[in-house]
Structure formats: C-alpha cells, structure tokens
Amino acid sequence: MPVKVDKNLCNGCGNATEPRCVRVCPGDLLFKDSANRCAVRDPRDCWDCAACIKECPRQALEMYLPVQIGGRGATLKAKSEQGVLSWFLTKPDGTTETFIIKTRTEKSQS
Amino acid sequence: MNEDYLATGNNGVEVVRLTTDVAIVGGGTAGCFAAVTIKENSPQTEVLIIEKAHIKRSGCLAAGVNAINAYLNPGQSPESYLEYVKKESAGLVRDDLVLSIGQRLNKVTEKLESWGLPFKKNEDGSYLERGKRSVEIIGESIKPVIADAVKKSGARVLNRTVATNYIMSEGRIVGVYAFSAREKKFYVISAKAVICATGGAAGIYKPNNEGAARHKMWYCPFNVGTGFAMGLRAGAEMTTFEMRFIALRVKDVMSPTGTVAQGVRARQVNALGEEYLDRYENRSTPMRLYATVAENKAGRGPCYLDFTHLSEQVNIRLKEAYLNMSPGILLKWADEGVEPNHRPLEICGSEPYIVGGHGQAGYWVDIFRRSTVTGLFAAGDVVGGAPKKYVSGCFAEGEIAGLAALQYIKDKHTAEISPEETEAELTRVFTPLFRDRGPAPDEYEERLQKIMDDYAGGISANYELCEAKLLKARELLLVLQEEVNNKIKARNMFELVKAHEVTDRVLVARVLVEHLLYRKETRWPSYQERVDYPRRNDERWFIFVNSRFNHENNSITIIERPAEGVVTEHAR
C-alpha cells in the first residue's frame, strides 16, 4: 500500500544523511533524492505499517489505499508527541476525523 | 559474471570483523527479549542483535498490535492453555514446548507493561479481557518500547544488516555472516552462540492483492524465511512446514479479524445471512477459515463478520483499536463512505504463510530452544512445534533461549573462522550485484509465487493439495532454484537484499513441498488439505514430519518423529 511524500512539506530532515522516515521503514523503501527530499523507492513494496508517517516531524507523509483495492482518495496522516499519537483521517469528500491515542505510560516517558 | 570482481580483491567490498558472546539474528519480539534476558542475568556478556531493518519498527509489529492473545486470565492455567492449543491443532503439538510457554506468558506480559506500554484495565487494576486467553492493550508503540528496553539493557544492535549464513567450525555454530543493506560491506561476526529469531515467511505464495497493493498482506512481507533457510543450509532439522498458516482476514486490506470477532463479538455470516459455522465440526481458528472457503465454494459467499447490530459507540472503539495495529482499514471505510457498523465486513483467507507463531512450522528444538545444531538456539516465529504462541509466546521463547545460550557459552571460546569459507560466502553474497545482466529479484519472486499458487495449494486452488501437482511444483522449483543461483541480477544494494530474500524463499518453498508431499492424510483442513487423502489418519500420521537439507548435494531428507514423549534434550 503506497505512501506519498509531500515535497513541499518534506525538507529531508535538513542535512541528515538518514532522515527519520528513511531510518525506520521496515522494508527500507525510502531514500533521500537529489533534491534533498524523501522519496519512496517502489510504492508496490509498502506494507502500510505507517512507521514513516508517525516518524515525520513535519507531517509530510500520508498513506492511501491503492486503486486496485478500492482506493478513492482518503488519506491518513499522523503526528507523534510525547506519549501521544494523533491521527488525521481525510475522507474523499474533504471531511476530516481526528483520533488521539496514548502510546506510553507516564512512567516510561520520564 | 564480471571476472574482475574476484581478481581485484572483492571489487570494493569492505570486510568488517566483529566479535561478541551471543549473536541474535532478528530484533523482533523474541530476539529483543532474548537480548534483555541475557543482559539482565549477566551484564558482562556481550550481545549483538543483527537486524535487517531498524529495531524501532522492524518485523511483524512495525505497526503495533492491539491485544496480547496468549495470556492466562483468571481461571486459566498453563495446562488449560496446552489443552486449548492441542484442540486447535488436531492434537499434534510439542506439549513440552507449549507448556513451557504457558508457564511464562503472564510474567513476560507484565514485564512488557513495566517497560511502559499502556494496557487497558478494569476498575480493580486487572487487565481488560478480550477472551479467555487474551487481553486488550494500547500497543501502537510496542516496538519502540521494546527497542528502548534493549537499548537500556546494553545489548548492541546492528541495524540494516542482513544475515546470510551461520559460520560453522569444530562441529558447532561459531558466528554469522551478514552484509549491509545500504553499502558494500560484508560482516564476519564471531559468536560463542547464536540465537535465531528472524520470524517466519511471507511471499512464498502469490498474495491476495496485485500491483500497487501486492504487499497489502497480513504477515510482514519483509519476513521471508531467512532464518529457516540459514538453518537448513547449516543442516538443522525443521518440523511441520506442512501445517501452513492461513489467516482469516478482512477482504482487500487484510486486517486482522479478532478485533471484531472477539473484541465486539461479531457474527460470522454468509451471503444468505446464515451463521454458517454451525454447519461445521467446531469453531476452532482453522475451522472458521475452512468453513468460509467451503461456503464460497458452495456458492453461498461472500462471507462476512456482521456487527451491524451494535451501537455507534463501537465505531470509535474499533477505529482506535485498528489504528494501533492495522490503520489501513480506516482508509477502506473512508473510501467506501461508511462507518464500521454500517455494513458487515467481508472476510477471506490470506496467502499461506510459513510461521511458528500462529502455525507450527520451524526449527525442531528441545525444551531449551536448542536446535539440532550445536551452538544454535531459536526463538519465536521461527520455532516449530508450538503454535498459537503469538507475541507473548515469542517473548517467553526469547527468555528461554537467552537463558540457555547464557548457560551454553560458559565454557566456550571464540573459534577460528576459515578464510576460504569466508571468501566463498562473500562471493556468494555479492555475485548478484557484480553480474553484468540477468533477471531481477522481483521477476523470480513472482515466478516462485506463481508456481506455489498453481501447484502447491494457493489461494486460487482454495488451498487444496494433491500429489501430481505437488510433484510438478517440486520439479519447477528445482529449475527455478538453478536459475536464481546462476542468473539473478541486483542493480543496487536494495536489490541485493531482495536477491537473497528470493533465494531463501525458494529453498523454504522446496522444503515445504517435500513436507506437503510426505503427509498423506488431511490433518489441518485448509492449512494442510490433501484432496487425494481427505481423511485424518491418527494411526499412521499422528507423528511429526521433519526435514533436513543437505547443502552438499542440494537434497532434502524427511524424518519422522514420534508425537509422544518430551524431548528434553537432543542427543549430542
């Protein structure tokens, strides 16, 4: 399932040789292109685990369903903060839903 | 083949030599738990985890998990867990292994909570039950939490490093060969003991979806059976590959169904609205799948999980639960313009996977998780004989293997590694990169999946098996193996990783086909269903079917092992 990089939002994590999304992808599917932006090597190989989406500090990544399995344009983005993860679901008609989910107990955040 | 490559000192491949006490292949649940266990019990012991991806989000749990499905809630015991696992597996499991997991499930689960993962709780502070042996967690960050525990423990991690083979010397395993997924680096890692915790294999069969959705599968597509293949090449005995695991999942997005089936008690219905499970033998996991396949064959499909009778409150609960494990399903609902409880969820079977965590394919081990090769231990999804261990069972096996490896290395020294053997492995590993031309890994992967789907009981055959087709698969896989070994071309490091993934998958497929041919009965309908031997035959086949690969002549030997009796120690 593919992931899309918004080239206007992505800054390649500045000078980082390994941007945060590139670092965590379990399939090693992301890389930094010549324009210092992150890109997906082969969208067909994406597993849809959303690791990269959660990792991006600028919310430059989003995932969507491929057309082959009924995708019609809905997207998911995420934002990680300490102990909390926010998800932003945008539906094909442009309406949105937000979910806020706990990721760690207070104890482990110290 | 570019001859210069051998003549000019490895064509720019840097050789890196590392030494550790215990090398762990795979930084997933089992590998991480083994690492932490060793460091907790012996801080001075050096542990190195070799991880193909990055430990923070690698393997099966990259997206998270929303329940611990092997936990003994009040009223359950290790013995009742064993009884349940046996009942689900046609009676044939390694009782000793399953029981040893059962004895540790709660302790390891509580340990996970102590590391900072949020669990859902009842008012009295006890875990929120999802079923007799299941508790609900808020597990989106399970992998980062475990990775932090590894970091704190002092174990070292080598990320983006792909293990290729074990190193043998003096009749025991003395290390691991590996290469970097990103640069031309070859690792020679000396270790007194090695623990294999790579996980199982996806992508052996043609998956449910194609094109841009080809990796939209349930099991991790980056788990390709490397641990099985490395063990086979080292002569380790494997067990029960023929009990494939096929998951009953949400159509298209392949999301897990337990969240709905157990979490909100959905009804499993066919196109006529009938609760069809009543027509079948029992409600076990394999039977729920088999029944669904059978209903579709009888023209009563599609089949669904129906929870449309539930209130609106269930929608938010379901969405949150899925976000913690399989977020793609929210896109499906959004694209269809429905709320979860507006329409029943269509269900289907996945491609067959070769795994020891849900099924029971994998290394044949003793109670200490020692493989049949000295110095090699195994834990988690790569270990056979103990199905339905799930995440917490992988923790338990990691703990057992870690403690056993610690005991084993006490009187072991770091062995000499043969330079000739190292040279040969380096050549094998990098050859696809230095070839001038040849088919790409993807092409061979699709060829493998087509052979398996056509002839070895894939989705298109409703998982059914028969002798003549399996013999055809055997023949075609040998040809494919020859082609892959001599022609595969990798254009870059990313493709070199894929080249080894397909090489390993082909070997796993060959061994799987031998197992499927050998068991002449039907023991686990859908998982292992021979149309030419449609009955279960306990008199003849209540045994384990094991295998050993001979690397010298590329042959596979099948070995029968009795089902009864505890294998506390391998003969040495």
XYZ file of C-alpha atoms in Angstrom, chain B residues 20-511:
492
model
C 30.510 -10.948 20.516
C 29.478 -13.567 23.056
C 25.952 -14.082 21.755
C 24.733 -13.033 18.316
C 20.968 -12.739 17.863
C 19.606 -12.755 14.316
C 16.495 -10.580 14.233
C 15.447 -7.732 16.522
C 11.786 -8.605 16.845
C 9.850 -9.692 19.917
C 11.763 -12.917 20.510
C 15.217 -11.538 19.696
C 14.794 -8.442 21.850
C 13.502 -10.455 24.799
C 16.447 -12.834 24.489
C 18.863 -9.883 24.461
C 17.339 -8.217 27.523
C 17.201 -11.541 29.389
C 20.891 -12.203 28.784
C 21.953 -8.696 29.823
C 19.787 -8.761 32.955
C 21.265 -12.055 34.087
C 24.837 -11.393 33.008
C 25.665 -7.715 32.335
C 29.221 -8.545 31.255
C 28.063 -10.893 28.469
C 28.254 -9.151 25.099
C 25.108 -9.372 22.984
C 24.792 -8.252 19.376
C 21.451 -8.114 17.556
C 21.678 -8.309 13.760
C 18.600 -6.572 12.362
C 17.681 -6.334 8.676
C 15.571 -3.195 9.182
C 15.693 -0.803 12.135
C 14.870 -2.209 15.547
C 12.452 0.620 16.352
C 9.933 -0.534 13.730
C 11.077 -3.871 12.341
C 9.145 -7.021 11.555
C 5.625 -8.162 12.377
C 4.876 -5.498 14.955
C 6.029 -2.458 12.994
C 2.504 -1.018 13.039
C 1.731 -2.178 16.573
C -0.656 -4.739 17.999
C -3.890 -4.219 19.921
C -4.107 -7.366 22.036
C -1.904 -9.919 23.728
C -3.529 -13.128 22.546
C -1.678 -15.566 24.752
C -2.245 -14.564 28.376
C -3.796 -16.628 31.134
C -6.782 -14.742 32.502
C -8.273 -15.836 35.857
C -9.424 -19.461 35.615
C -6.786 -20.353 33.006
C -3.560 -22.269 33.639
C -0.535 -23.423 31.620
C -2.278 -26.814 31.386
C -5.545 -25.334 30.096
C -3.516 -23.295 27.567
C -1.871 -26.503 26.350
C -5.251 -28.200 26.121
C -6.594 -25.326 24.005
C -3.570 -25.265 21.684
C -3.805 -29.045 21.192
C -7.513 -28.854 20.424
C -6.884 -26.180 17.806
C -4.077 -28.220 16.202
C -5.672 -31.660 15.691
C -3.933 -32.904 18.840
C -0.442 -32.777 17.393
C 1.816 -30.257 19.120
C 5.009 -30.378 21.145
C 3.410 -30.496 24.598
C 6.691 -29.713 26.342
C 7.278 -26.533 24.331
C 3.701 -25.285 24.600
C 3.611 -25.890 28.346
C 6.916 -24.091 28.893
C 5.450 -21.104 27.051
C 2.243 -21.274 29.087
C 4.230 -21.162 32.315
C 5.799 -17.831 31.335
C 3.046 -15.977 29.463
C 1.842 -13.795 32.299
C 5.260 -12.924 33.655
C 6.565 -11.743 30.256
C 3.348 -9.815 29.534
C 3.642 -7.977 32.843
C 7.262 -7.235 32.020
C 6.172 -5.580 28.779
C 3.816 -3.365 30.773
C 6.630 -2.481 33.173
C 8.610 -1.176 30.184
C 5.915 1.431 29.590
C 3.374 0.034 27.161
C -0.184 1.070 28.118
C -2.611 -1.775 28.883
C -6.382 -1.436 29.104
C -7.511 -2.027 32.670
C -10.607 -2.907 34.670
C -11.557 -0.727 37.640
C -9.715 -3.048 40.029
C -6.490 -2.638 38.036
C -6.607 -6.057 36.364
C -6.085 -6.381 32.606
C -9.148 -5.974 30.380
C -10.018 -9.387 28.962
C -10.775 -9.821 25.277
C -11.261 -13.551 25.654
C -10.186 -16.385 27.935
C -6.588 -16.072 26.828
C -6.443 -12.530 25.546
C -6.095 -9.023 26.969
C -6.511 -5.652 25.257
C -3.540 -3.346 25.042
C -2.836 0.064 23.530
C 0.035 -1.361 21.581
C 0.832 1.063 18.775
C 4.285 1.664 20.283
C 5.085 -1.918 21.259
C 8.139 -1.997 19.014
C 9.658 1.339 20.111
C 9.038 0.363 23.762
C 10.841 -2.961 23.305
C 13.654 -1.255 21.378
C 14.132 1.173 24.285
C 14.377 -1.755 26.697
C 17.090 -3.299 24.501
C 18.995 -0.017 24.411
C 18.802 0.299 28.206
C 19.992 -3.288 28.618
C 23.314 -2.544 26.943
C 22.888 -5.001 24.068
C 24.370 -3.737 20.799
C 22.255 -3.513 17.645
C 23.478 -3.650 14.070
C 20.595 -2.165 12.049
C 20.176 -2.505 8.247
C 22.311 -5.632 8.296
C 21.200 -8.811 6.547
C 22.320 -12.181 7.922
C 23.125 -14.685 5.173
C 24.525 -17.842 6.801
C 25.798 -19.294 10.052
C 29.512 -19.873 10.449
C 30.465 -23.447 11.364
C 33.704 -24.593 12.958
C 34.694 -27.595 15.086
C 31.202 -29.025 14.523
C 29.359 -26.113 16.082
C 27.973 -22.725 15.146
C 30.547 -20.035 15.854
C 29.065 -16.957 14.241
C 27.084 -15.343 11.460
C 27.866 -13.908 8.038
C 25.957 -10.770 7.096
C 26.054 -7.792 4.757
C 24.929 -4.196 4.953
C 21.620 -3.367 3.288
C 22.949 0.052 2.313
C 26.652 -0.170 1.414
C 29.149 -2.707 0.100
C 30.077 -4.119 3.485
C 30.423 -7.779 4.437
C 30.350 -8.769 8.102
C 32.103 -11.735 9.681
C 30.621 -11.948 13.163
C 32.220 -14.343 15.652
C 29.985 -15.529 18.471
C 30.101 -18.281 21.078
C 26.395 -18.911 20.497
C 23.795 -17.729 18.000
C 20.056 -17.297 18.611
C 17.873 -17.285 15.500
C 14.815 -15.038 15.883
C 14.122 -13.954 12.322
C 10.404 -14.674 12.189
C 8.662 -16.769 9.548
C 7.997 -16.431 5.835
C 5.519 -14.444 3.767
C 5.574 -14.149 -0.012
C 6.170 -17.833 -0.692
C 2.711 -17.925 -2.322
C 1.001 -15.433 -4.573
C -0.624 -12.939 -2.214
C -4.248 -11.729 -2.249
C -3.607 -8.418 -3.984
C -1.643 -7.286 -7.002
C 0.018 -4.202 -8.447
C 0.348 -1.303 -6.045
C -1.356 -3.423 -3.363
C 0.850 -6.522 -3.681
C 2.321 -6.049 -0.220
C -1.048 -5.332 1.366
C -0.919 -8.536 3.334
C -1.403 -9.631 6.917
C 2.020 -11.062 7.755
C 5.090 -8.876 7.401
C 6.245 -9.023 3.748
C 9.819 -8.396 4.898
C 9.848 -11.666 6.850
C 10.950 -14.006 4.101
C 12.145 -17.175 5.802
C 15.839 -16.284 6.005
C 16.083 -17.919 9.435
C 14.635 -21.162 8.060
C 16.953 -21.058 5.048
C 20.075 -20.375 7.129
C 19.154 -23.241 9.443
C 18.529 -25.576 6.524
C 21.873 -24.718 4.929
C 23.562 -25.477 8.255
C 21.842 -28.869 8.460
C 19.377 -28.011 11.235
C 16.244 -30.116 11.471
C 12.913 -28.422 10.720
C 9.413 -29.524 11.612
C 5.818 -29.305 10.365
C 6.257 -26.893 7.441
C 3.181 -28.654 6.032
C 0.947 -27.034 8.648
C 0.833 -23.760 6.796
C -0.894 -20.861 8.476
C -3.667 -19.181 6.556
C -5.243 -16.203 8.223
C -8.930 -15.303 8.002
C -8.768 -11.581 7.336
C -10.703 -8.520 6.191
C -11.001 -8.577 2.401
C -8.592 -6.326 0.451
C -6.873 -4.617 3.389
C -6.093 -7.976 5.074
C -6.611 -6.508 8.535
C -6.932 -8.916 11.455
C -10.429 -10.046 12.384
C -10.035 -10.821 16.095
C -10.593 -7.155 16.870
C -14.107 -7.559 15.531
C -14.790 -11.264 16.099
C -13.570 -11.322 19.697
C -13.494 -7.641 20.579
C -17.107 -6.871 19.677
C -18.491 -10.401 19.248
C -19.441 -10.199 15.579
C -21.498 -12.902 13.883
C -19.838 -14.832 11.048
C -22.424 -14.983 8.260
C -22.649 -15.964 4.590
C -24.375 -14.083 1.768
C -27.732 -15.529 2.860
C -27.256 -14.125 6.334
C -26.813 -17.600 7.856
C -24.418 -18.085 10.772
C -22.690 -20.829 8.875
C -20.205 -22.052 11.481
C -22.986 -24.182 12.982
C -22.765 -26.376 9.898
C -19.149 -27.307 10.577
C -17.267 -29.521 13.006
C -16.274 -26.864 15.546
C -15.404 -23.180 15.891
C -11.631 -23.519 16.010
C -9.438 -21.000 14.189
C -8.683 -23.296 11.223
C -12.348 -24.337 11.007
C -13.546 -20.710 10.808
C -11.298 -20.358 7.762
C -12.178 -23.745 6.259
C -15.894 -23.030 6.668
C -15.509 -19.690 4.889
C -13.689 -21.311 1.966
C -16.349 -24.049 1.847
C -19.247 -21.559 1.865
C -17.657 -19.681 -1.026
C -17.141 -22.936 -2.940
C -20.798 -23.849 -2.367
C -21.936 -20.556 -3.853
C -23.016 -19.061 -0.548
C -20.281 -16.430 -0.440
C -19.169 -13.740 0.079
C -18.865 -14.238 3.831
C -18.868 -11.515 6.460
C -18.330 -10.563 10.043
C -21.553 -8.831 10.973
C -21.633 -6.380 13.843
C -24.214 -4.015 12.360
C -26.449 -4.691 15.386
C -24.016 -2.788 17.575
C -24.312 0.807 18.710
C -22.496 3.819 17.301
C -20.094 3.716 20.242
C -18.493 0.621 18.814
C -17.311 2.573 15.759
C -14.904 4.799 17.605
C -13.627 1.869 19.674
C -12.970 -0.204 16.562
C -11.255 2.613 14.700
C -8.915 3.256 17.610
C -8.165 -0.450 18.022
C -7.304 -0.776 14.337
C -5.169 2.377 14.329
C -2.965 0.592 16.864
C -2.369 -2.351 14.569
C -3.660 -2.078 11.013
C -4.513 1.542 10.173
C -5.300 0.851 6.509
C -8.781 -0.400 7.320
C -9.804 3.170 8.275
C -8.996 4.216 4.717
C -11.220 1.421 3.439
C -14.180 2.646 5.489
C -13.485 6.256 4.486
C -13.181 5.380 0.783
C -16.423 3.393 0.950
C -18.106 6.286 2.731
C -19.312 4.121 5.619
C -18.918 3.821 9.359
C -17.674 0.408 10.583
C -21.111 -0.726 11.806
C -22.943 0.404 8.640
C -22.153 -2.788 6.759
C -20.730 -6.222 7.514
C -17.010 -6.710 6.882
C -16.217 -9.149 4.102
C -13.664 -11.811 5.092
C -11.357 -14.092 3.129
C -8.317 -16.304 3.593
C -4.799 -14.949 3.194
C -1.979 -16.490 1.206
C -0.441 -19.430 3.124
C 2.380 -18.352 5.439
C 5.122 -20.495 6.954
C 5.260 -19.491 10.599
C 5.729 -20.970 14.047
C 3.853 -18.301 15.993
C 0.343 -18.951 14.668
C 1.095 -22.249 12.907
C 3.858 -24.633 13.950
C 6.433 -24.619 11.162
C 10.051 -24.069 12.061
C 13.143 -25.255 13.841
C 12.897 -28.551 15.704
C 14.146 -27.594 19.147
C 14.416 -29.102 22.595
C 12.921 -27.617 25.741
C 15.866 -25.177 25.976
C 15.178 -23.953 22.411
C 18.385 -25.563 21.189
C 18.274 -26.526 17.522
C 19.785 -29.816 16.368
C 22.997 -27.958 15.502
C 25.289 -27.295 18.468
C 25.564 -23.643 19.412
C 22.399 -22.607 17.559
C 19.279 -21.660 19.511
C 15.964 -20.429 18.142
C 13.012 -18.452 19.463
C 9.681 -17.066 18.310
C 8.018 -17.312 14.923
C 10.932 -19.320 13.515
C 10.451 -22.168 16.008
C 8.171 -25.091 15.188
C 6.018 -27.370 17.324
C 4.375 -24.682 19.447
C 1.562 -22.927 17.587
C -0.590 -20.097 18.931
C 2.260 -18.636 20.922
C 1.708 -15.198 19.416
C 3.582 -12.139 20.681
C 3.816 -13.123 24.335
C 4.853 -16.673 23.463
C 7.693 -15.212 21.398
C 8.735 -13.238 24.493
C 8.652 -16.457 26.516
C 10.782 -18.338 23.990
C 13.210 -15.421 23.802
C 13.639 -15.667 27.544
C 14.133 -19.450 27.467
C 16.632 -19.289 24.582
C 18.504 -16.383 26.182
C 18.986 -18.247 29.450
C 20.001 -21.449 27.667
C 22.537 -19.623 25.466
C 23.997 -17.969 28.553
C 24.479 -21.367 30.174
C 25.995 -22.824 26.994
C 28.683 -20.168 26.436
C 30.206 -20.544 29.904
C 32.962 -22.897 28.734
C 33.126 -21.809 25.081
C 35.909 -19.898 23.377
C 35.836 -17.806 20.223
C 36.647 -20.177 17.367
C 38.858 -19.736 14.333
C 36.975 -18.945 11.132
C 38.246 -20.392 7.873
C 39.372 -17.637 5.445
C 38.442 -19.840 2.473
C 34.894 -20.258 3.753
C 34.612 -16.521 4.361
C 35.816 -15.797 0.835
C 33.310 -18.272 -0.601
C 30.397 -16.710 1.294
C 31.430 -13.176 0.346
C 31.496 -14.274 -3.288
C 28.082 -15.941 -2.993
C 26.555 -12.896 -1.332
C 27.863 -10.246 -3.743
C 27.749 -12.168 -7.023
C 24.233 -10.928 -7.992
C 25.481 -7.337 -7.676
C 28.502 -7.848 -9.930
C 26.809 -9.847 -12.672
C 26.553 -7.949 -15.928
C 22.968 -8.887 -16.592
C 20.142 -11.191 -15.571
C 16.546 -11.229 -14.382
C 15.649 -9.034 -11.402
C 14.707 -10.409 -7.971
C 11.081 -9.313 -8.449
C 10.738 -11.413 -11.584
C 11.903 -14.539 -9.775
C 9.739 -13.735 -6.773
C 6.664 -13.610 -8.981
C 7.706 -16.841 -10.686
C 8.031 -18.569 -7.308
C 4.653 -17.287 -6.192
C 3.024 -18.440 -9.407
C 4.456 -21.966 -9.097
C 3.281 -22.225 -5.487
C -0.152 -20.799 -6.207
C -0.682 -23.042 -9.233
C 0.652 -26.324 -7.849
C 1.039 -26.188 -4.071
C -2.377 -25.222 -2.762
C -2.503 -21.466 -3.032
C -5.457 -19.108 -2.826
C -6.603 -19.891 -6.379
C -6.884 -23.613 -5.553
C -8.830 -22.984 -2.332
C -5.637 -24.218 -0.605
C -6.248 -27.801 -1.751
C -3.299 -30.118 -2.378
C -2.748 -33.248 -4.437
C 0.231 -35.429 -5.277
C 0.549 -34.827 -9.011
C 0.514 -31.056 -8.652
C 2.969 -31.123 -5.770
C 5.338 -33.243 -7.870
C 5.057 -30.612 -10.570
C 5.892 -27.919 -8.002
C 8.931 -29.938 -6.899
C 10.181 -30.135 -10.478
C 9.620 -26.451 -11.268
C 11.179 -25.247 -8.021
C 14.396 -27.134 -8.776
C 14.593 -25.405 -12.145
C 13.835 -22.048 -10.527
C 16.482 -22.569 -7.858
C 19.073 -23.291 -10.525
C 18.072 -20.146 -12.427
C 18.145 -17.930 -9.351
C 21.524 -19.262 -8.218
C 23.135 -18.657 -11.582
C 21.391 -15.690 -13.146
C 19.770 -13.303 -10.665
C 20.934 -9.714 -11.108
C 20.828 -6.987 -8.470
C 21.250 -3.451 -9.758
C 21.939 -1.937 -6.338
C 22.167 -2.839 -2.627
C 18.393 -2.720 -2.201
C 18.015 -5.321 -4.939
C 20.860 -7.369 -3.483
C 18.822 -7.731 -0.287
C 15.857 -8.803 -2.415
C 18.027 -11.258 -4.354
C 18.880 -13.070 -1.123
C 15.287 -12.876 0.033
C 14.089 -14.715 -3.059
C 16.984 -17.213 -2.842
C 15.950 -18.047 0.719
C 12.264 -18.196 -0.153
C 12.899 -20.717 -2.922
C 14.694 -23.054 -0.509
C 11.886 -22.725 2.035
C 9.360 -23.471 -0.736
C 11.279 -26.597 -1.775
C 11.293 -27.936 1.776
